């Protein structure tokens, strides 16, 4: 069973922690075996904890090589010096051009000693023998440059998702040998990334909790956790039947207690789930784990390239805020960003056709990134002059509407202006405010708005980020506001702020805003892998979406209830976009209050802790959006 779980994990996490999608042909590739030697070492940290580290060194010892390192919680397998990965490094070019490639199991994971802490807090002023992920990275680099033969004294770090977070970590109080880092889809703050979005819990991540929260204090090369068994393919109905979040506690009781016994109902063995349940607000625990607050500690000696996907359902906040944090607080750093039409980590795949869900963006987009962007960046700073004259732009971004790359010398571009569109009567989206009338809808807790039409159980969701939103637009509990057919192209470049004016008959509510590109009815059908029930004709492409748990409208630290039936301001920041709504298309805004089971169900009556709410707390309510609400766009002129 554990072997099966291990294989399941590796399959799921290939895109998160590894570099390239492995095809059947690639499995037979012997390049690494033919050209590299492998060494496994346990490197001792300043507090005595040993971290398992795998080192791939080119067999050609006639020259010196830089070190490319990835630190990961997802295993540096395969273990054993006679067993080797089929692909190593950020991409095949960097593998074949010759680099020393290093993988390390972070503290408390797999073959490393210690106890894992999910997003371990950075300690700014450490005492002697006090460690965190920053010092672990520093100590590892220090050992590598002093002990690995034929290294040129220059180190680069990279990683996708959680390994991307550790790449960010490497830049803080960085070792002098670290010259280049590429945090990709990097987590920035767990209250806004992955498991939370603006305070709302990502219920769709339910099955991933145990991966991070099952206790382990001894090295192991086998999976020590198990995933919840849902015994259904209908996750919507599963979570609806389960009811309040506290009814999920039984899935995180690893001592296999009698969950029918009243005394064990609140028992939680999973330390990550316990952390989530006991800290519903943005308190000192979550604040201490955020890393983007420390971008002022990235020295100018470290060049950074932040990579993200415009349609990354897991980590979009992190890379955007990491880039902006370095720009704001940096010390004249070389800092560039690359954002393409990708879901989570797809830029590291070798596929030619670039699709996200049902939407096709073009061919060879990821391959071009690997050969012309990523490889150039690392070679310049690790093998080349390292003077910053890389030939790469400050911001290399893909226009997901025009389906083409653009280069800018800043992000957002300098020539953007803010423009408001109002959620007007008769489902109109207008550039002028016409009235302040109320538009009501009933939010029925027994029939929440689904986030997808798909009937399946996913580990973490991805494709919904480009899903056709017609199914939602045709529900009475989703408000729709739409422009006329556009007579010229309209390009958004930067952040979006929804400035809602709302009311509710209850004391609590979530608010979800979606920005949608409504395609013409005569558009070309260009995706051969489109789901059978869909057509591109009139496709409602979700360009950007976000939720705000209404209790946090004024403060994430100090939540507060709504006053029933009182008109209230709720501002929701949506993450940046770069998208052209083309001539002949329409721009649509959808507003709703449930998004299930992407996020958990709000009781719609205020309770101090939703994770401990009772069935009786959940009430159907009537919500109101007023037509003097507006959406502020960053428009490229």
C-alpha atoms as one frame of an Amber mdcrd trajectory, in Angstrom:
protein
   0.000   0.000   0.000   2.776   2.458   0.901   4.518   1.741  -2.364   1.319
   2.584  -4.238   0.928   5.790  -2.273   4.486   6.740  -3.065   3.908   6.208
  -6.778   0.664   8.212  -6.587   2.515  11.067  -4.927   5.310  11.096  -7.476
   2.813  11.058 -10.341   0.871  13.964  -8.894   3.901  16.005  -7.947   5.868
  15.635 -11.182   4.704  19.050 -12.321   5.287  20.557  -8.866   8.774  19.458
  -8.055  10.388  17.983 -11.132  11.401  19.626 -14.327   9.873  17.902 -17.320
   6.956  15.666 -18.094   8.318  12.159 -18.651   7.049  10.354 -21.740   7.533
   6.699 -22.586  10.352   7.655 -24.946  12.082   9.715 -22.269  11.921   6.863
 -19.758  14.380   4.999 -21.975  16.693   8.016 -22.210  20.064   7.093 -20.715
  21.621  10.566 -20.974  21.902  11.082 -17.217  23.360   7.618 -16.642  25.817
   8.071 -19.510  26.984  11.551 -18.598  26.609  12.011 -14.847  27.762  10.400
 -11.642  25.474  10.435  -8.622  26.424  10.922  -4.995  24.161  10.977  -1.912
  25.311  12.834   1.186  23.792  13.952   4.472  24.806  17.567   5.067  24.883
  18.686   8.702  23.147  21.989   9.477  24.303  24.420  12.153  21.898  22.879
  14.699  23.115  19.323  13.995  20.195  18.174  11.822  21.288  16.269   8.704
  19.617  16.939   5.349  19.669  14.278   2.644  21.226  15.670  -0.530  21.642
  14.120  -3.987  24.400  15.438  -6.265  24.637  14.753 -10.008  28.092  15.691
 -11.351  29.162  15.603 -15.041  31.567  12.773 -15.823  33.665  15.157 -17.895
  36.009  16.512 -15.220  38.108  18.595 -17.609  36.166  21.764 -16.712  34.388
  23.417 -13.837  30.610  23.737 -13.591  28.117  25.845 -11.696  25.748  24.231
  -9.229  21.985  24.240  -9.873  20.050  23.280  -6.756  16.456  22.455  -5.932
  15.263  21.975  -2.351  11.983  20.108  -2.131   9.450  18.572   0.266   8.378
  16.210  -2.539  11.327  13.782  -2.407  14.655  13.742  -4.217  13.978  10.132
  -5.251  15.070   7.745  -6.568  17.189   6.859  -3.546  20.362   4.844  -3.865
  23.514   5.905  -5.722  22.870   3.271  -8.390  19.435   4.716  -9.200  19.185
   7.910 -11.218  16.538  10.294 -12.497  15.952  10.204 -16.239  15.862  14.016
 -16.391  17.658  16.460 -14.129  17.884  20.231 -13.882  15.359  22.912 -14.839
  15.244  21.742 -18.475  16.917  19.428 -20.951  19.218  22.167 -22.290  20.742
  22.935 -18.925  21.097  19.206 -18.319  22.969  18.614 -21.578  25.098  21.780
 -21.466  26.734  20.621 -18.254  25.859  21.673 -14.727  26.189  20.113 -11.305
  22.584  19.357 -10.375  21.624  19.048  -6.705  18.370  17.948  -5.044  17.752
  18.106  -1.321  14.933  16.822   0.902  14.062  19.738   3.150  14.034  19.430
   6.925  11.584  16.791   8.158  10.740  15.366   4.708  11.632  11.969   3.288
  15.287  11.088   3.982  16.158  14.265   5.881  16.188  14.502   9.653  14.129
  16.889  11.739  10.439  17.731  11.947   8.679  19.434   9.060   6.938  22.780
   9.491   4.643  23.837   6.675   5.982  27.234   5.526   8.490  27.392   8.379
   8.779  30.946   9.686  11.891  32.940   8.830  13.930  34.002  11.886  15.534
  37.395  11.153  18.007  37.514  14.043  19.015  33.948  14.781  20.746  32.881
  17.929  23.667  30.491  17.765  22.628  27.053  16.442  19.134  28.354  15.591
  17.945  27.230  12.165  15.246  27.993   9.623  14.910  27.315   5.888  17.095
  30.336   5.110  19.988  29.032   7.202  19.459  25.483   5.922  19.882  26.791
   2.380  22.925  28.857   3.328  24.587  25.943   5.133  23.892  23.616   2.198
  25.383  25.988  -0.368  28.385  26.561   1.859  29.035  22.821   2.069  28.530
  22.285  -1.664  30.960  24.933  -2.880  33.587  23.704  -0.414  33.181  19.962
  -0.999  31.889  19.216  -4.510  34.723  18.842  -6.970  34.897  20.806 -10.210
  32.398  23.479  -9.166  33.075  27.050 -10.322  31.890  28.663  -7.098  28.594
  29.876  -8.554  25.180  28.526  -7.496  21.705  28.870  -8.926  18.404  27.737
  -7.408  15.100  26.890  -9.025  11.837  25.174  -8.278   8.124  25.067  -9.084
   5.390  25.467  -6.465   6.714  24.498  -3.036  10.243  24.048  -4.419   9.694
  27.507  -5.909   9.088  28.799  -2.402  12.422  27.328  -1.337  14.048  29.078
  -4.294  12.650  32.349  -2.926  13.977  31.392   0.511  17.456  30.956  -0.963
  17.604  34.625  -1.935  17.047  35.949   1.598  20.289  36.650   3.471  21.817
  34.761   0.572  25.128  32.940   0.557  27.744  34.883  -1.470  27.991  31.991
  -3.940  24.323  32.269  -4.892  24.227  34.229  -8.142  20.850  33.363  -9.696
  17.478  32.153  -8.461  14.279  31.365 -10.313  11.280  30.993  -8.010   8.502
  29.579 -10.188   4.840  29.379  -9.110   6.293  30.132  -5.712   4.123  30.243
  -2.602   4.245  33.685  -1.028   1.807  33.573   1.889  -0.429  30.666   2.890
  -3.346  32.950   3.760  -3.568  34.066   0.137  -1.973  31.152  -1.775  -2.986
  27.544  -2.228  -5.080  26.598   0.792  -6.606  30.038   1.368  -7.765  32.826
  -0.899  -8.410  36.065   0.960  -9.375  34.090   4.046 -11.674  31.590   2.313
 -10.593  27.970   2.683  -9.892  26.101  -0.552 -12.029  23.061   0.163 -10.880
  21.634  -3.149  -7.458  21.078  -1.519  -8.987  18.744   1.071  -7.181  15.651
  -0.208  -3.791  17.417  -0.092  -3.918  18.238   3.627  -2.423  14.972   4.853
   0.481  15.295   2.417   1.731  18.240   4.458   0.357  17.533   7.924   1.159
  13.939   8.805   3.821  13.869  11.520   7.236  12.303  10.870  10.483  12.648
  12.821  12.715   9.964  11.281  14.096   9.665   7.728  12.163   7.400   5.368
  12.180   6.567   1.682   8.511   5.479   1.771   5.300   7.459   2.069   4.262
   7.907   5.715   0.866   9.464   5.006  -2.327   8.345   3.323  -4.896  10.289
   1.322  -8.567  10.502   2.365 -10.820   8.000   0.647 -13.885   9.826  -0.670
 -15.428   6.776  -2.393 -17.123   8.947  -4.988 -16.423  10.798  -8.214 -18.902
  13.546  -7.345 -16.988  15.903  -5.078 -19.797  18.489  -5.117 -22.263  16.052
  -3.574 -19.625  14.599  -1.239 -18.912  17.932   0.436 -22.551  18.987   0.385
 -23.480  15.809   2.250 -20.624  16.249   4.727 -21.938  19.631   5.802 -19.875
  21.810   8.207 -16.100  21.727   7.975 -15.767  20.183  11.429 -17.304  17.005
  10.006 -14.074  16.549   8.037 -12.024  16.166  11.232 -12.498  12.398  11.128
 -10.307  12.224   8.003  -7.402  13.654   9.971  -7.537  11.276  12.955  -4.601
   9.042  12.150  -4.864   6.936  15.289  -7.992   5.398  13.748 -10.160   6.327
  16.692 -13.821   5.386  16.813 -15.153   8.416  14.987 -18.668   7.525  16.083
 -17.723   8.274  19.652 -18.644  11.785  20.681 -15.368  12.250  22.544 -13.302
  11.805  19.378 -15.253  14.012  16.999 -12.985  17.010  17.539  -9.765  14.995
  17.683  -7.208  16.075  15.048  -3.853  14.357  14.555  -2.870  16.181  11.353
  -0.801  19.177  12.466  -1.508  21.175   9.291  -5.276  20.670   9.508  -5.096
  21.567  13.201  -3.204  24.734  12.328  -5.863  25.714   9.779  -8.744  24.970
  12.172  -7.248  26.801  15.140  -6.156  29.859  13.162  -9.097  31.021  11.016
  -7.814  34.611  10.839  -4.605  36.190   9.577  -2.977  36.066  12.981   0.675
  35.991  14.027   1.007  32.326  13.004   0.137  32.956   9.349   1.890  36.321
   9.267   5.141  34.769  10.488   5.031  32.172   7.701   4.688  34.713   4.894
   7.884  35.174   2.903   7.079  38.068   0.572   7.363  40.428   3.542  11.125
  39.806   3.514  12.046  40.694  -0.055  14.071  43.638   1.240  16.620  41.066
   2.419  17.476  39.908  -1.123  20.983  41.241  -1.857  21.814  42.835  -5.208
  24.333  40.032  -5.798  21.446  37.614  -6.509  19.688  37.836  -9.883  16.081
  36.634  -9.902  13.699  35.452 -12.588  10.143  34.989 -11.318   8.004  32.653
 -13.431   4.263  32.125 -13.309   1.203  31.103 -15.273  -1.703  33.485 -15.878
  -4.035  30.528 -15.335  -2.313  28.934 -12.356  -5.084  27.899  -9.957  -2.626
  27.137  -7.172   0.017  29.846  -7.028  -0.670  33.070  -8.883  -0.552  35.429
  -5.908   2.901  34.232  -4.840   4.974  34.868  -7.970   3.292  38.202  -8.691
   3.834  39.445  -5.150   7.372  38.047  -5.021   8.311  39.985  -8.152   6.655
  43.164  -6.861   8.257  42.739  -3.439  11.755  42.538  -4.905  11.020  45.540
  -7.110   9.719  47.560  -4.188  12.293  46.595  -1.592  15.223  45.448  -3.676
  18.714  46.857  -3.714  19.110  47.506  -7.452  18.602  43.801  -8.079  18.440
  42.211 -11.503  14.820  41.037 -11.333  12.748  39.859 -14.277   9.328  38.216
 -14.550   7.948  35.760 -17.095   4.220  35.044 -17.182   2.737  32.821 -19.852
  -0.559  31.112 -20.730   0.088  28.235 -18.378  -1.530  26.370 -15.545   0.557
  25.161 -12.608   4.089  24.456 -13.816   3.199  23.714 -17.431   6.174  25.764
 -18.662   8.391  22.848 -17.560   6.636  20.342 -19.793   7.798  19.191 -23.219
   4.376  19.257 -24.865   4.004  21.207 -28.109   0.306  22.162 -27.967  -0.264
  24.654 -25.172  -3.734  24.343 -23.686  -5.192  25.103 -20.299  -8.316  23.063
 -19.790 -10.462  23.572 -22.867  -8.638  26.630 -24.156  -5.843  26.552 -26.742
  -3.157  29.266 -26.712  -0.632  28.139 -29.315   2.252  25.780 -30.000   5.774
  25.407 -28.550   5.221  28.121 -25.926   6.775  26.110 -23.102   9.585  24.812
 -25.302  10.504  28.378 -26.298  10.565  29.453 -22.661  12.953  26.645 -21.734
  15.385  27.177 -24.610  15.289  30.966 -25.061  14.469  32.350 -21.615  15.264
  30.008 -18.738  18.489  28.620 -20.183  19.738  32.074 -21.182  19.081  33.419
 -17.685  21.005  30.755 -15.817  23.882  30.596 -18.311  24.423  34.344 -18.155
  24.743  34.487 -14.381  26.386  31.119 -13.737  28.667  30.688 -16.769  28.698
  34.069 -18.465  29.669  37.612 -17.461  26.777  37.985 -14.997  26.592  41.740
 -15.646  22.836  41.789 -16.183  23.009  42.299 -19.955  21.045  39.135 -20.606
  19.055  40.344 -23.588  15.917  39.485 -21.631  13.232  42.095 -20.918  12.198
  43.222 -17.450   8.768  41.725 -18.013   8.117  39.075 -20.656   4.387  38.483
 -20.610   1.860  36.674 -22.765  -1.302  38.450 -23.880  -3.845  35.687 -23.317
  -6.404  37.388 -25.576  -4.211  38.147 -28.578  -2.188  34.980 -27.908   1.180
  36.661 -28.323   4.218  37.617 -26.214   5.039  41.207 -25.304   8.054  42.772
 -23.608   7.906  45.665 -21.153  10.534  47.517 -19.136   8.309  47.431 -16.041
   5.277  45.639 -14.671   2.649  46.852 -14.735   3.612  48.730 -17.920   4.118
  52.452 -17.505   1.398  53.380 -19.972  -1.580  51.944 -18.105  -4.490  53.973
 -16.783  -7.182  53.092 -14.269 -10.717  52.898 -15.609 -13.971  52.085 -13.814
 -16.836  50.060 -15.252 -20.138  50.057 -13.384 -22.408  47.091 -12.681 -25.478
  48.793 -14.058 -29.131  47.874 -14.392 -30.409  45.456 -17.030 -27.196  43.400
 -16.789 -25.182  46.170 -18.405 -21.516  46.936 -17.789 -21.070  50.650 -18.451
 -18.335  53.271 -18.191 -20.670  55.702 -16.420 -22.706  55.294 -13.236 -26.407
  55.269 -14.076 -28.050  54.566 -10.712 -27.669  53.018  -7.270 -30.457  50.468
  -7.413 -30.497  47.090  -5.688 -30.152  43.779  -7.528 -31.080  40.845  -5.311
 -30.419  37.119  -5.460 -31.041  34.212  -3.110 -27.998  32.308  -1.901 -29.335
  28.848  -1.106 -26.910  26.838   1.044 -28.455  23.634  -0.304 -27.730  24.625
  -3.916 -24.407  26.491  -3.984 -22.988  27.628  -7.326 -20.515  25.019  -8.623
 -17.085  26.132  -9.810 -17.094  23.629 -12.670 -19.479  21.504 -14.698 -17.146
  18.525 -14.412 -18.206  15.526 -12.345 -14.948  14.236 -10.930 -12.826  14.228
  -7.808  -9.536  16.062  -8.238  -6.498  16.289  -5.982  -6.213  20.026  -6.546
  -8.176  21.791  -9.300  -6.549  23.377 -12.350  -8.619  23.502 -15.508 -11.446
  25.602 -14.067  -9.292  28.715 -14.553 -10.219  28.759 -18.255 -13.552  26.962
 -17.986 -16.542  28.103 -20.013 -18.729  30.081 -17.599 -22.044  29.770 -19.446
 -23.264  27.251 -16.900 -22.888  29.862 -14.157 -24.256  32.778 -16.190 -27.542
  30.891 -16.556 -28.141  30.509 -12.819 -30.393  32.942 -10.920 -27.869  33.247
  -8.068 -25.135  34.555 -10.373 -25.426  38.199 -11.402 -24.226  39.029 -14.911
 -23.093  42.417 -16.235 -21.896  42.714 -19.818 -20.696  45.282 -22.361 -22.010
  45.637 -25.862 -19.944  43.989 -28.566 -16.563  45.748 -28.494 -15.770  47.879
 -31.527 -12.029  47.945 -30.819  -9.487  45.930 -28.849  -9.441  46.544 -25.093
  -6.292  45.441 -23.228  -5.999  44.920 -19.479  -2.459  44.946 -18.051  -2.166
  44.849 -14.301  -4.362  44.373 -11.274  -8.140  44.565 -11.004 -10.119  45.968
  -8.092 -13.777  45.115  -7.618 -15.413  47.893  -5.606 -18.667  46.289  -4.585
 -21.501  47.881  -2.654 -23.540  45.075  -1.164 -25.975  44.026   1.519 -27.233
  40.766   2.968 -30.137  39.628   5.117 -27.613  37.649   7.134 -24.469  38.606
   9.021 -21.864  36.810   6.867 -21.254  36.243   3.154 -18.570  35.476   0.625
 -18.251  37.541  -2.542 -16.840  36.157  -5.781 -16.089  38.266  -8.851 -15.205
  36.799 -12.246 -13.916  38.646 -15.329 -15.001  36.880 -18.510 -14.201  37.181
 -22.220 -17.366  36.352 -24.190 -16.319  35.103 -27.610 -18.261  35.694 -30.849
 -20.642  33.035 -32.071 -18.728  32.570 -35.335 -15.292  31.991 -33.782 -13.066
  29.242 -35.158 -13.088  25.871 -33.395  -9.341  25.531 -32.799  -9.022  22.980
 -29.997  -9.314  19.348 -30.982  -9.290  18.307 -27.317 -12.308  20.451 -26.372
 -14.715  18.599 -24.082 -17.524  17.015 -26.078 -20.316  19.055 -24.517 -18.706
  22.394 -25.442 -18.214  24.587 -28.499 -16.003  27.652 -28.820 -18.982  29.488
 -30.296 -19.970  32.047 -27.618 -17.368  30.563 -25.245 -17.283  32.402 -21.901
 -13.547  32.338 -21.079 -12.815  33.084 -17.424  -9.899  35.507 -17.530  -9.625
  36.197 -13.810 -11.610  35.406 -10.667 -11.278  35.828  -6.932 -13.136  35.433
  -3.663 -13.177  37.546  -0.521 -14.585  36.125   2.695 -16.773  39.096   3.628
 -15.803  39.063   7.297 -12.318  40.173   6.213 -13.480  43.168   4.158 -11.825
  45.641   6.544  -9.134  43.498   8.162  -7.760  39.998   7.705  -6.626  40.036
  11.323  -9.890  41.220  12.881 -12.999  39.857  11.145 -16.413  41.412  11.666
 -20.022  40.559  10.812 -22.246  42.389   8.370 -25.114  44.417   9.720 -28.211
  42.833   8.132 -29.656  44.810   5.201 -27.048  47.576   5.525 -25.323  48.788
   2.371 -21.638  47.953   2.818 -18.444  48.476   0.820 -16.532  45.321  -0.090
 -13.339  45.717  -2.127 -11.823  42.631  -3.747  -8.370  42.691  -5.310  -8.091
  40.332  -8.268  -4.636  39.250  -9.388  -2.967  40.825 -12.409  -3.924  39.937
 -15.950  -2.550  40.639 -19.387  -5.456  40.068 -21.699  -6.892  41.753 -24.752
 -10.641  41.593 -25.219 -10.631  41.625 -28.984 -12.902  43.575 -31.267 -16.120
  41.583 -31.699 -15.915  40.074 -28.190 -17.743  41.226 -25.051 -16.445  41.844
 -21.538 -18.564  40.273 -18.825 -18.532  40.407 -15.032 -20.164  37.722 -12.896
 -20.855  38.201  -9.177 -21.879  35.366  -6.876 -21.561  34.312  -3.244 -20.841
  30.575  -3.457 -18.184  28.718  -5.479 -18.511  25.131  -4.426 -16.596  23.082
  -3.546 -13.660  25.184  -4.707 -14.137  27.124  -1.481 -15.949  25.973   1.621
 -19.548  26.972   2.257 -20.023  30.149   4.270 -22.717  29.697   6.985 -24.073
  33.143   6.015 -24.566  33.795   9.716 -21.530  35.085  11.565 -19.590  32.675
  13.765 -16.183  33.249  15.299 -14.635  30.227  13.600 -16.198  28.706  10.470
 -14.113  25.547  10.945 -16.111  24.902  14.122 -19.537  26.007  12.884 -22.596
  23.818  13.529 -25.237  22.705  11.056 -27.708  25.148  12.606 -25.419  28.087
  11.755 -25.940  27.610   8.011 -28.804  29.722   6.652 -30.073  30.616   3.204
 -29.927  34.400   2.763 -30.789  37.066   0.225 -27.843  39.107  -0.996 -27.866
  42.455  -2.778 -25.444  44.095  -5.182 -26.036  47.787  -5.854 -25.606  49.253
  -9.326 -23.145  51.892  -8.155 -20.658  49.019  -7.685 -17.737  49.165 -10.093
 -14.715  47.271 -11.390 -11.458  49.178 -11.676  -9.273  47.915 -14.516  -5.658
  48.668 -15.403  -5.989  49.521 -19.105  -3.060  49.560 -21.518  -3.073  52.657
 -23.706
